[in-house]
Coordinates of C-alpha atoms and ligand atoms in Angstrom, one line a residue:
X22 CA 0.1 0.2 0.1
X23 CA 1.4 3.6 -0.7
X24 CA 1.2 6.6 1.3
X25 CA -2.0 7.8 -0.1
X26 CA -4.2 4.7 0.5
X27 CA -3.9 5.4 4.2
X28 CA -7.1 7.7 5.5
X29 CA -4.6 9.8 6.9
X30 CA -1.9 9.8 4.2
X31 CA -2.0 13.2 2.8
X32 CA 1.2 14.7 4.4
X33 CA 3.1 11.4 3.9
X34 CA 5.4 11.1 1.1
X35 CA 6.9 7.9 1.9
X36 CA 4.7 4.7 2.6
X37 CA 4.8 2.9 6.1
X38 CA 7.1 0.4 6.8
X39 CA 5.7 -3.0 7.2
X40 CA 7.1 -3.4 10.6
X41 CA 5.6 -0.4 11.6
X42 CA 2.3 -1.4 10.3
X43 CA 2.1 -4.6 12.4
X44 CA 3.4 -2.8 15.5
X45 CA 1.0 0.0 15.3
X46 CA -2.3 -2.2 14.0
X47 CA -4.8 -3.0 16.9
X48 CA -7.5 -4.3 14.4
X49 CA -6.3 -8.2 15.8
X50 CA -8.1 -7.0 19.0
X51 CA -10.2 -4.2 18.9
X52 CA -12.5 -5.3 16.1
X53 CA -14.6 -6.4 19.1
X54 CA -15.6 -2.9 19.3
X55 CA -17.1 -3.1 16.0
X56 CA -20.9 -3.0 17.2
X57 CA -20.6 0.1 19.6
X58 CA -18.7 1.8 17.1
X59 CA -21.2 1.7 14.4
X60 CA -23.7 2.8 16.9
X61 CA -21.6 5.6 17.6
X62 CA -21.0 6.2 14.0
X63 CA -24.8 6.5 13.4
X64 CA -25.5 8.6 16.2
X65 CA -23.0 10.8 15.2
X66 CA -24.3 10.8 11.4
X67 CA -27.8 11.5 12.8
X68 CA -26.7 14.7 14.5
X69 CA -24.6 16.0 11.7
X70 CA -27.5 15.8 10.0
X71 CA -30.0 17.3 12.4
X72 CA -27.6 20.3 12.5
X73 CA -27.4 20.4 8.4
X74 CA -23.6 19.6 8.4
X75 CA -24.5 16.5 6.1
X76 CA -27.9 16.2 3.9
X77 CA -30.6 13.5 4.7
X78 CA -29.5 11.3 1.9
X79 CA -26.0 11.3 2.6
X80 CA -27.3 10.5 6.2
X81 CA -29.4 7.5 4.8
X82 CA -26.6 6.2 2.7
X83 CA -24.1 6.0 5.8
X84 CA -26.8 4.4 7.9
X85 CA -27.5 1.4 5.3
X86 CA -24.1 1.2 4.5
X87 CA -22.9 1.1 8.1
X88 CA -25.8 -1.5 8.7
X89 CA -24.9 -3.8 5.9
X90 CA -21.3 -3.7 7.4
X91 CA -22.4 -4.6 10.6
X92 CA -24.3 -7.8 9.4
X93 CA -21.1 -8.5 7.5
X94 CA -18.9 -8.3 10.0
X95 CA -21.5 -10.7 12.4
X96 CA -21.8 -13.3 9.5
X97 CA -17.9 -13.2 9.7
X98 CA -17.8 -12.2 5.9
X99 CA -16.1 -8.9 6.5
X100 CA -12.3 -8.6 5.7
X101 CA -10.4 -7.0 8.1
X102 CA -7.3 -5.2 7.2
X103 CA -3.9 -4.2 9.3
X104 CA -3.3 -1.9 6.7
X105 CA -6.2 0.3 7.9
X106 CA -4.9 0.0 11.3
X107 CA -7.9 0.0 13.8
X108 CA -11.3 -1.1 13.9
X109 CA -12.6 2.7 13.1
X110 CA -10.6 3.1 9.9
X111 CA -11.5 -0.5 8.7
X112 CA -15.3 0.3 9.3
X113 CA -14.7 3.5 7.2
X114 CA -12.7 2.6 4.7
X115 CA -15.3 -0.3 4.1
X116 CA -18.4 2.3 4.4
X117 CA -16.8 4.6 1.8
X118 CA -16.1 1.6 -0.6
X119 CA -19.8 0.9 -0.2
X120 CA -21.5 4.3 -0.5
X121 CA -19.0 6.8 -1.6
X122 CA -18.6 10.2 -1.0
X123 CA -21.1 10.3 1.9
X124 CA -18.7 7.8 3.5
X125 CA -16.1 10.0 3.3
X126 CA -18.1 12.8 5.3
X127 CA -18.9 10.7 7.9
X128 CA -15.6 11.9 10.0
X129 CA -16.7 15.4 10.0
X130 CA -16.4 16.9 13.7
X131 CA -14.9 13.6 14.9
X132 CA -11.6 12.2 15.3
X133 CA -10.6 8.6 16.3
X134 CA -9.8 10.1 19.7
X135 CA -13.1 11.0 21.0
X136 CA -14.6 8.2 18.7
X137 CA -12.5 5.8 20.6
X138 CA -13.3 6.7 23.9
X139 CA -16.8 6.8 23.0
X140 CA -16.7 3.2 21.9
X141 CA -14.8 2.0 25.1
X142 CA -17.4 3.8 27.4
X143 CA -20.3 2.0 25.5
X144 CA -18.3 -1.4 25.6
X145 CA -18.1 -1.1 29.2
X146 CA -21.3 0.1 30.0
X147 CA -22.5 -3.0 28.1
X148 CA -20.1 -5.3 30.1
X149 CA -21.1 -4.0 33.4
X150 CA -24.9 -4.7 32.6
X151 CA -23.9 -8.5 31.9
X152 CA -21.7 -8.6 35.1
X153 CA -24.6 -7.3 37.3
X154 CA -27.1 -9.7 35.8
X155 CA -24.5 -12.6 36.6
X156 CA -23.6 -11.3 39.9
X157 CA -27.4 -11.1 40.8
X158 CA -27.8 -14.5 39.7
X159 CA -24.9 -15.8 41.9
X160 CA -26.0 -13.8 44.9
X161 CA -29.4 -15.3 44.5
X162 CA -28.0 -18.9 44.7
X163 CA -26.1 -17.8 47.9
X164 CA -29.0 -16.2 49.4
X165 CA -31.0 -19.8 48.8
X166 CA -28.1 -22.0 50.1
X167 CA -28.0 -19.9 53.3
X168 CA -31.6 -20.5 53.6
X169 CA -31.5 -24.1 53.7
X170 CA -28.4 -24.3 55.8
X171 CA -29.5 -21.5 58.2
X172 CA -29.5 -24.1 61.2
X173 CA -26.0 -26.0 60.0
X174 CA -23.6 -26.2 62.6
X175 CA -20.0 -25.5 61.4
X176 CA -16.7 -24.2 63.1
X177 CA -16.1 -20.8 62.3
X178 CA -12.2 -20.5 62.1
X179 CA -9.5 -17.7 62.9
X180 CA -6.0 -18.4 62.0
X181 CA -7.6 -21.8 60.0
X182 CA -8.1 -23.0 63.7
X183 CA -11.4 -24.0 65.0
X184 CA -12.4 -20.6 67.1
X185 CA -16.5 -20.5 67.7
X186 CA -19.3 -22.1 66.2
X187 CA -21.1 -20.4 63.7
X188 CA -23.8 -21.6 61.4
X189 CA -23.2 -22.4 57.4
X190 CA -25.8 -19.9 56.6
X191 CA -24.0 -17.2 58.5
X192 CA -20.7 -18.3 56.7
X193 CA -22.6 -18.0 53.5
X194 CA -24.2 -14.6 53.9
X195 CA -20.5 -13.4 54.8
X196 CA -19.8 -14.0 51.0
X197 CA -22.9 -12.5 50.3
X198 CA -21.8 -9.2 51.9
X199 CA -18.5 -9.3 49.6
X200 CA -20.2 -9.6 46.4
X201 CA -22.8 -7.1 47.0
X202 CA -20.2 -4.7 47.7
X203 CA -18.7 -5.6 44.4
X204 CA -22.2 -5.2 42.9
X205 CA -22.1 -1.7 44.5
X206 CA -18.8 -0.9 42.8
X207 CA -19.6 -1.8 39.5
X208 CA -23.1 0.4 39.8
X209 CA -20.9 3.1 41.1
X210 CA -18.1 2.8 38.2
X211 CA -21.2 2.8 35.7
X212 CA -22.6 5.8 36.8
X213 CA -19.4 7.6 36.1
X214 CA -18.5 6.0 32.8
X215 CA -21.9 6.7 31.2
X216 CA -21.1 10.2 30.2
X217 CA -20.4 11.0 26.3
X218 CA -17.2 12.4 25.2
X219 CA -18.3 12.6 21.5
X220 CA -17.7 16.1 20.1
X221 CA -14.5 16.4 22.0
X222 CA -12.7 15.4 18.5
X223 CA -9.1 15.4 18.6
X224 CA -8.7 17.4 22.0
X225 CA -9.8 20.8 21.7
X226 CA -13.5 20.3 20.4
X227 CA -15.0 21.1 16.9
X228 CA -15.4 24.2 14.7
X229 CA -18.7 22.7 13.3
X230 CA -22.1 23.6 15.2
X231 CA -22.6 19.9 16.8
X232 CA -25.2 18.7 19.3
X233 CA -23.5 16.9 21.8
X234 CA -26.4 16.4 23.7
X235 CA -28.1 15.1 21.1
X236 CA -25.7 12.2 20.3
X237 CA -25.7 11.2 23.8
X238 CA -29.3 11.0 24.1
X239 CA -29.0 8.8 20.9
X240 CA -26.5 6.5 22.3
X241 CA -28.3 6.1 26.0
X242 CA -25.6 8.5 27.9
X243 CA -26.8 10.2 31.0
X244 CA -24.7 13.3 30.1
X245 CA -21.8 14.8 28.3
X246 CA -18.1 15.3 29.7
X247 CA -17.3 18.8 30.8
X248 CA -13.5 19.1 29.1
X249 CA -12.4 17.9 25.7
X250 CA -8.8 17.5 26.9
X251 CA -9.6 15.2 29.8
X252 CA -12.4 13.2 27.9
X253 CA -10.2 12.1 24.9
X254 CA -7.3 11.4 27.2
X255 CA -8.4 9.9 30.8
X256 CA -9.2 6.4 31.0
X257 CA -9.8 6.5 34.6
X258 CA -13.3 4.8 34.3
X259 CA -11.3 2.0 32.7
X260 CA -9.1 1.5 35.5
X261 CA -12.4 1.7 37.9
X262 CA -13.7 -1.1 36.1
X263 CA -10.3 -3.0 36.3
X264 CA -10.4 -2.1 40.3
X265 CA -13.6 -3.4 40.9
X266 CA -13.0 -6.4 38.7
X267 CA -10.0 -7.2 40.6
X268 CA -11.8 -6.9 43.9
X269 CA -14.4 -9.1 42.5
X270 CA -11.7 -11.7 41.4
X271 CA -10.0 -11.4 44.8
X272 CA -13.4 -12.3 46.7
X273 CA -14.0 -15.2 44.4
X274 CA -10.7 -16.7 44.9
X275 CA -11.2 -16.7 48.9
X276 CA -14.6 -18.2 47.9
X277 CA -13.2 -20.9 45.9
X278 CA -10.2 -21.4 48.3
X279 CA -12.9 -22.2 51.0
X280 CA -14.4 -24.5 48.3
X281 CA -11.2 -26.3 47.4
X282 CA -11.0 -26.8 51.1
X283 CA -14.2 -28.0 52.3
X284 CA -14.3 -30.5 49.6
X285 CA -11.1 -32.6 50.7
X286 CA -11.4 -35.8 52.2
X287 CA -9.9 -34.4 55.5
X288 CA -12.8 -31.6 56.0
X289 CA -15.5 -33.5 53.9
X290 CA -18.0 -30.6 54.6
X291 CA -19.3 -30.5 51.0
X292 CA -19.4 -32.3 47.7
X293 CA -18.9 -30.3 44.4
X294 CA -21.3 -31.7 41.7
X295 CA -19.1 -34.0 39.3
X296 CA -20.1 -31.5 36.6
X297 CA -17.7 -29.2 37.9
X298 CA -14.7 -31.3 39.0
X299 CA -12.3 -33.1 36.9
X300 CA -10.5 -36.6 36.8
X301 CA -6.5 -37.2 37.0
X302 CA -5.0 -38.7 34.1
X303 CA -2.9 -41.1 36.3
X304 CA -4.7 -41.4 39.4
X305 CA -8.0 -43.4 39.1
X306 CA -9.5 -42.4 42.2
X307 CA -9.2 -38.5 42.2
X308 CA -11.9 -36.4 41.8
X309 CA -10.2 -32.4 41.7
X310 CA -12.1 -29.4 42.0
X311 CA -10.2 -27.7 39.2
X312 CA -12.6 -25.4 38.1
X313 CA -12.5 -23.3 41.9
X314 CA -8.7 -23.7 41.4
X315 CA -9.0 -22.2 37.9
X316 CA -11.0 -19.4 39.1
X317 CA -8.4 -18.6 42.1
X318 CA -5.7 -18.8 40.0
X319 CA -7.5 -16.2 37.2
X320 CA -7.8 -13.7 39.7
X321 CA -3.9 -13.2 38.7
X322 CA -4.6 -12.1 35.4
X323 CA -7.2 -9.6 36.4
X324 CA -5.0 -8.3 39.1
X325 CA -2.5 -8.1 36.5
X326 CA -5.0 -6.2 34.1
X327 CA -5.4 -3.6 36.4
X328 CA -1.9 -3.1 37.0
X329 CA -1.2 -2.9 33.1
X330 CA -3.9 0.1 33.0
X331 CA -2.5 1.8 36.1
X332 CA 0.8 2.0 34.7
X333 CA -0.4 2.6 31.2
X334 CA -2.0 6.0 32.7
X335 CA 1.1 6.9 34.4
X336 CA 2.9 10.2 33.3
X337 CA 0.8 10.8 30.4
X338 CA 0.3 14.2 29.6
X339 CA -2.6 15.9 28.3
X340 CA -4.4 14.9 25.9
X341 CA -4.6 11.9 24.0
X342 CA -1.4 9.6 23.5
X343 CA -1.1 6.3 21.4
X344 CA -0.1 4.7 24.9
X345 CA -4.0 4.5 25.5
X346 CA -4.4 2.1 22.4
X347 CA -2.9 -0.4 25.0
X348 CA -6.0 -0.6 27.5
X349 CA -7.9 -2.6 25.1
X350 CA -6.2 -6.2 25.9
X351 CA -6.1 -6.1 29.7
X352 CA -9.9 -4.4 29.6
X353 CA -11.1 -7.6 27.2
X354 CA -9.3 -9.9 29.1
X355 CA -10.7 -8.7 32.6
X356 CA -14.2 -8.6 30.9
X357 CA -14.0 -12.1 29.7
X358 CA -12.5 -13.6 33.2
X359 CA -15.1 -12.1 35.1
X360 CA -18.2 -13.2 32.6
X361 CA -16.5 -16.9 32.7
X362 CA -16.0 -17.0 36.6
X363 CA -19.1 -15.6 37.4
X364 CA -20.9 -18.1 35.0
X365 CA -19.1 -20.8 36.5
X366 CA -19.6 -20.0 40.2
X367 CA -23.3 -19.2 39.4
X368 CA -23.7 -22.3 38.1
X369 CA -21.9 -24.4 41.0
X370 CA -23.3 -23.1 44.0
X371 CA -26.9 -24.3 43.7
X372 CA -25.4 -27.5 43.3
X373 CA -23.2 -27.9 46.3
X374 CA -24.2 -30.9 48.5
X375 CA -23.5 -30.1 52.4
X376 CA -22.3 -32.7 54.5
X377 CA -24.0 -31.7 58.1
X378 CA -23.0 -34.4 60.2
X379 CA -19.3 -33.8 59.4
X380 CA -19.6 -30.1 59.8
X381 CA -21.3 -30.7 63.1
X382 CA -18.6 -33.1 64.2
X383 CA -15.8 -30.5 63.2
X384 CA -17.6 -27.7 65.0
X385 CA -17.5 -30.0 68.2
X386 CA -13.6 -30.4 68.4
X387 CA -11.6 -27.7 69.3
X388 CA -13.1 -26.6 72.2
X389 CA -15.5 -24.1 70.1
X390 CA -17.5 -23.1 73.2
X391 CA -14.4 -22.0 75.6
X392 CA -15.6 -18.4 75.0
X393 CA -19.2 -19.2 75.8
X394 CA -18.2 -20.9 78.9
X395 CA -15.7 -17.5 79.8
X396 CA -19.3 -15.5 78.8
X397 CA -21.2 -17.9 81.0
X398 CA -18.7 -16.6 84.2
X399 CA -18.9 -13.1 83.2
X400 CA -22.9 -13.3 83.7
X401 CA -22.4 -14.9 86.8
X402 CA -20.2 -12.0 88.1
X403 CA -16.4 -12.9 87.7
X404 CA -14.4 -10.3 85.6
X405 CA -13.9 -11.3 82.1
X406 CA -10.1 -11.7 82.5
X407 CA -10.6 -13.6 85.3
X408 CA -12.8 -16.2 83.4
X409 CA -10.6 -16.3 80.4
X410 CA -7.7 -17.5 82.5
X411 CA -10.2 -20.1 84.5
X412 CA -11.3 -21.5 81.2
X413 CA -8.1 -21.3 79.8
X414 CA -7.0 -23.7 82.9
X415 CA -10.2 -25.9 82.4
X416 CA -9.3 -26.5 78.4
X417 CA -5.5 -27.3 79.6
X418 CA -7.2 -30.0 82.2
X419 CA -9.4 -31.2 79.2
X420 CA -6.7 -31.5 76.6
X421 CA -4.5 -33.5 79.1
X422 CA -7.4 -35.8 80.4
X423 CA -8.6 -36.2 76.6
X424 CA -12.0 -34.7 77.2
X425 CA -14.5 -32.1 76.0
X426 CA -15.4 -29.2 77.6
X427 CA -19.1 -30.7 77.9
X428 CA -17.9 -33.9 79.4
X429 CA -16.5 -32.2 82.6
X430 CA -18.6 -33.1 86.0
X431 CA -19.7 -30.1 88.0
X432 CA -17.1 -31.2 90.5
X433 CA -14.5 -30.9 88.0
X434 CA -15.8 -27.3 87.1
X435 CA -15.6 -26.4 90.7
X436 CA -12.1 -26.8 90.9
X437 CA -11.9 -23.7 88.4
X438 CA -14.6 -21.5 89.6
X439 CA -17.3 -22.3 92.3
X440 CA -20.0 -20.2 90.3
X441 CA -20.8 -22.6 87.8
X442 CA -23.9 -24.5 88.0
X443 CA -26.1 -27.2 86.1
X444 CA -27.1 -24.8 83.6
X445 CA -23.5 -24.5 82.4
X446 CA -24.5 -27.3 80.0
X447 CA -26.7 -25.1 78.1
X448 CA -24.2 -22.7 76.7
X449 CA -21.7 -25.6 76.2
X450 CA -23.7 -27.2 73.4
X451 CA -23.3 -26.0 69.8
X452 CA -26.7 -25.0 69.5
X453 CA -26.5 -22.7 72.5
X454 CA -23.9 -21.2 71.4
X455 CA -24.9 -20.2 68.1
X456 CA -28.4 -18.9 69.6
X457 CA -26.9 -16.6 72.2
X458 CA -25.1 -14.7 69.1
X459 CA -28.6 -13.1 68.6
X460 CA -28.1 -9.7 67.6
X461 CA -28.0 -8.1 64.0
X462 CA -25.1 -9.2 62.4
X463 CA -24.6 -12.6 64.6
X464 CA -24.4 -16.0 63.9
X465 CA -28.0 -17.2 65.5
X466 CA -30.2 -19.2 63.2
X467 CA -32.8 -16.6 64.0
X468 CA -30.6 -13.4 63.2
X469 CA -29.6 -15.6 59.7
X470 CA -33.1 -15.9 58.8
X471 CA -33.9 -12.0 59.2
X472 CA -30.6 -11.6 57.5
X473 CA -31.6 -13.5 54.4
X474 CA -34.9 -11.4 54.4
X475 CA -33.2 -8.0 54.5
X476 CA -30.5 -9.6 51.7
X477 CA -33.2 -10.3 49.4
X478 CA -34.8 -7.2 49.3
X479 CA -31.2 -5.2 49.0
X480 CA -30.8 -8.0 45.9
X481 CA -33.9 -6.3 44.1
Ligands
LIG23 N1 -6.8 2.7 17.8 C1 -6.5 3.9 18.6 C2 -6.8 3.7 20.1 O1 -7.0 2.9 20.5 C3 -7.3 5.0 18.2 C4 -7.3 6.4 18.2 C5 -6.0 7.0 17.3 N2 -5.6 8.5 17.3 C6 -4.6 8.7 16.8 N3 -4.6 9.6 17.0 N4 -3.4 7.8 16.6 O2 -6.6 4.8 21.1

């Protein structure tokens, strides 16, 4: 291709070096923006017509042409060319080939700089809506499971050591809280990114009498950007998306880790459905939780993508710089990874089968009700520090004797404290322990049930 065949070839006398062409072309990845790019161009053409910059005939030719191109791309017949650099110029060149002069006029009062900023915002808005749907589905599945397991007893852990009994429903609602905050972050991100940069042109705005509000409304934006230099250059909205995505993946990795642990023979708390596990090529007995391990692993690339986007932006002077072309691949990869991970998690959670006996058994080991005994002593007038010490001694005694706290006789107890009476056995049971945590945010089944009610409302 000689210099003049480039859409921007006018001021060039030598043709593009082929190494340079391959290096700078983004069409292999940014072609994913084709549909939002065409939406943006149609809105722009309509606005140029309403403001008498284009004629009705030109506008119709452009819309018909772009619509045909969209279909050609969807059907796979469109021929992409690296020589046309990116998605924007591929489509514009194809349009001009189809409709002639009118195609050449489409780029009036516009630059690829505001065009690409518009495309990414539209693409991310669509992506965010899909993520919200998937998150809602997963959150609903978690609530359903929590409702089923509101009374199920399990050990709560700190430092991965048995700490105090909790209900499984309560544990699941902790996941709910993590993920509903992620949903809020995405919604907040959507609010800031759904603003139209179109009309900023290359960096300074345009000398044509454009109607920016019209294109914004056509494209479903909530408003227009205030400053053209900022609008074509900053990608902070993409970084916010990457950041909310990274946090979501970190949460999913924590959930995955628990599912991996719980499904081991040693824990035996849950069974993951065969549909989400794989076998070993050498060990016939194995059923491995590869899918959740993959989610845990994929959090790495999403965190990496956030880092890429941040460093990409660092030190960029106003206004547009070509560096920003590098935002696409990390963004697409984050979007794909979030979608796939949420799809898998959302399908897997409802299929989890719970081994209640095994969970209960684990909760009854490790002196999980020791704190309840200390609280009991406090209610009998013993200062908490002294109670802590007495219970510590009782636990020591139990370890030496191979007994559980609930197996101690009253006379055993009296060796540690004289205030202990028959009613102590009530607080040493797992049921008594969880039922006593009876306040908002506590693990009592009654509280878990009302938290589930509130969660359902918040999900709406
Ligand atoms: N492909 C470019 C990008 O993704 C489009 C904008 C190019 N603008 C320019 N002046 N070279 O950012």
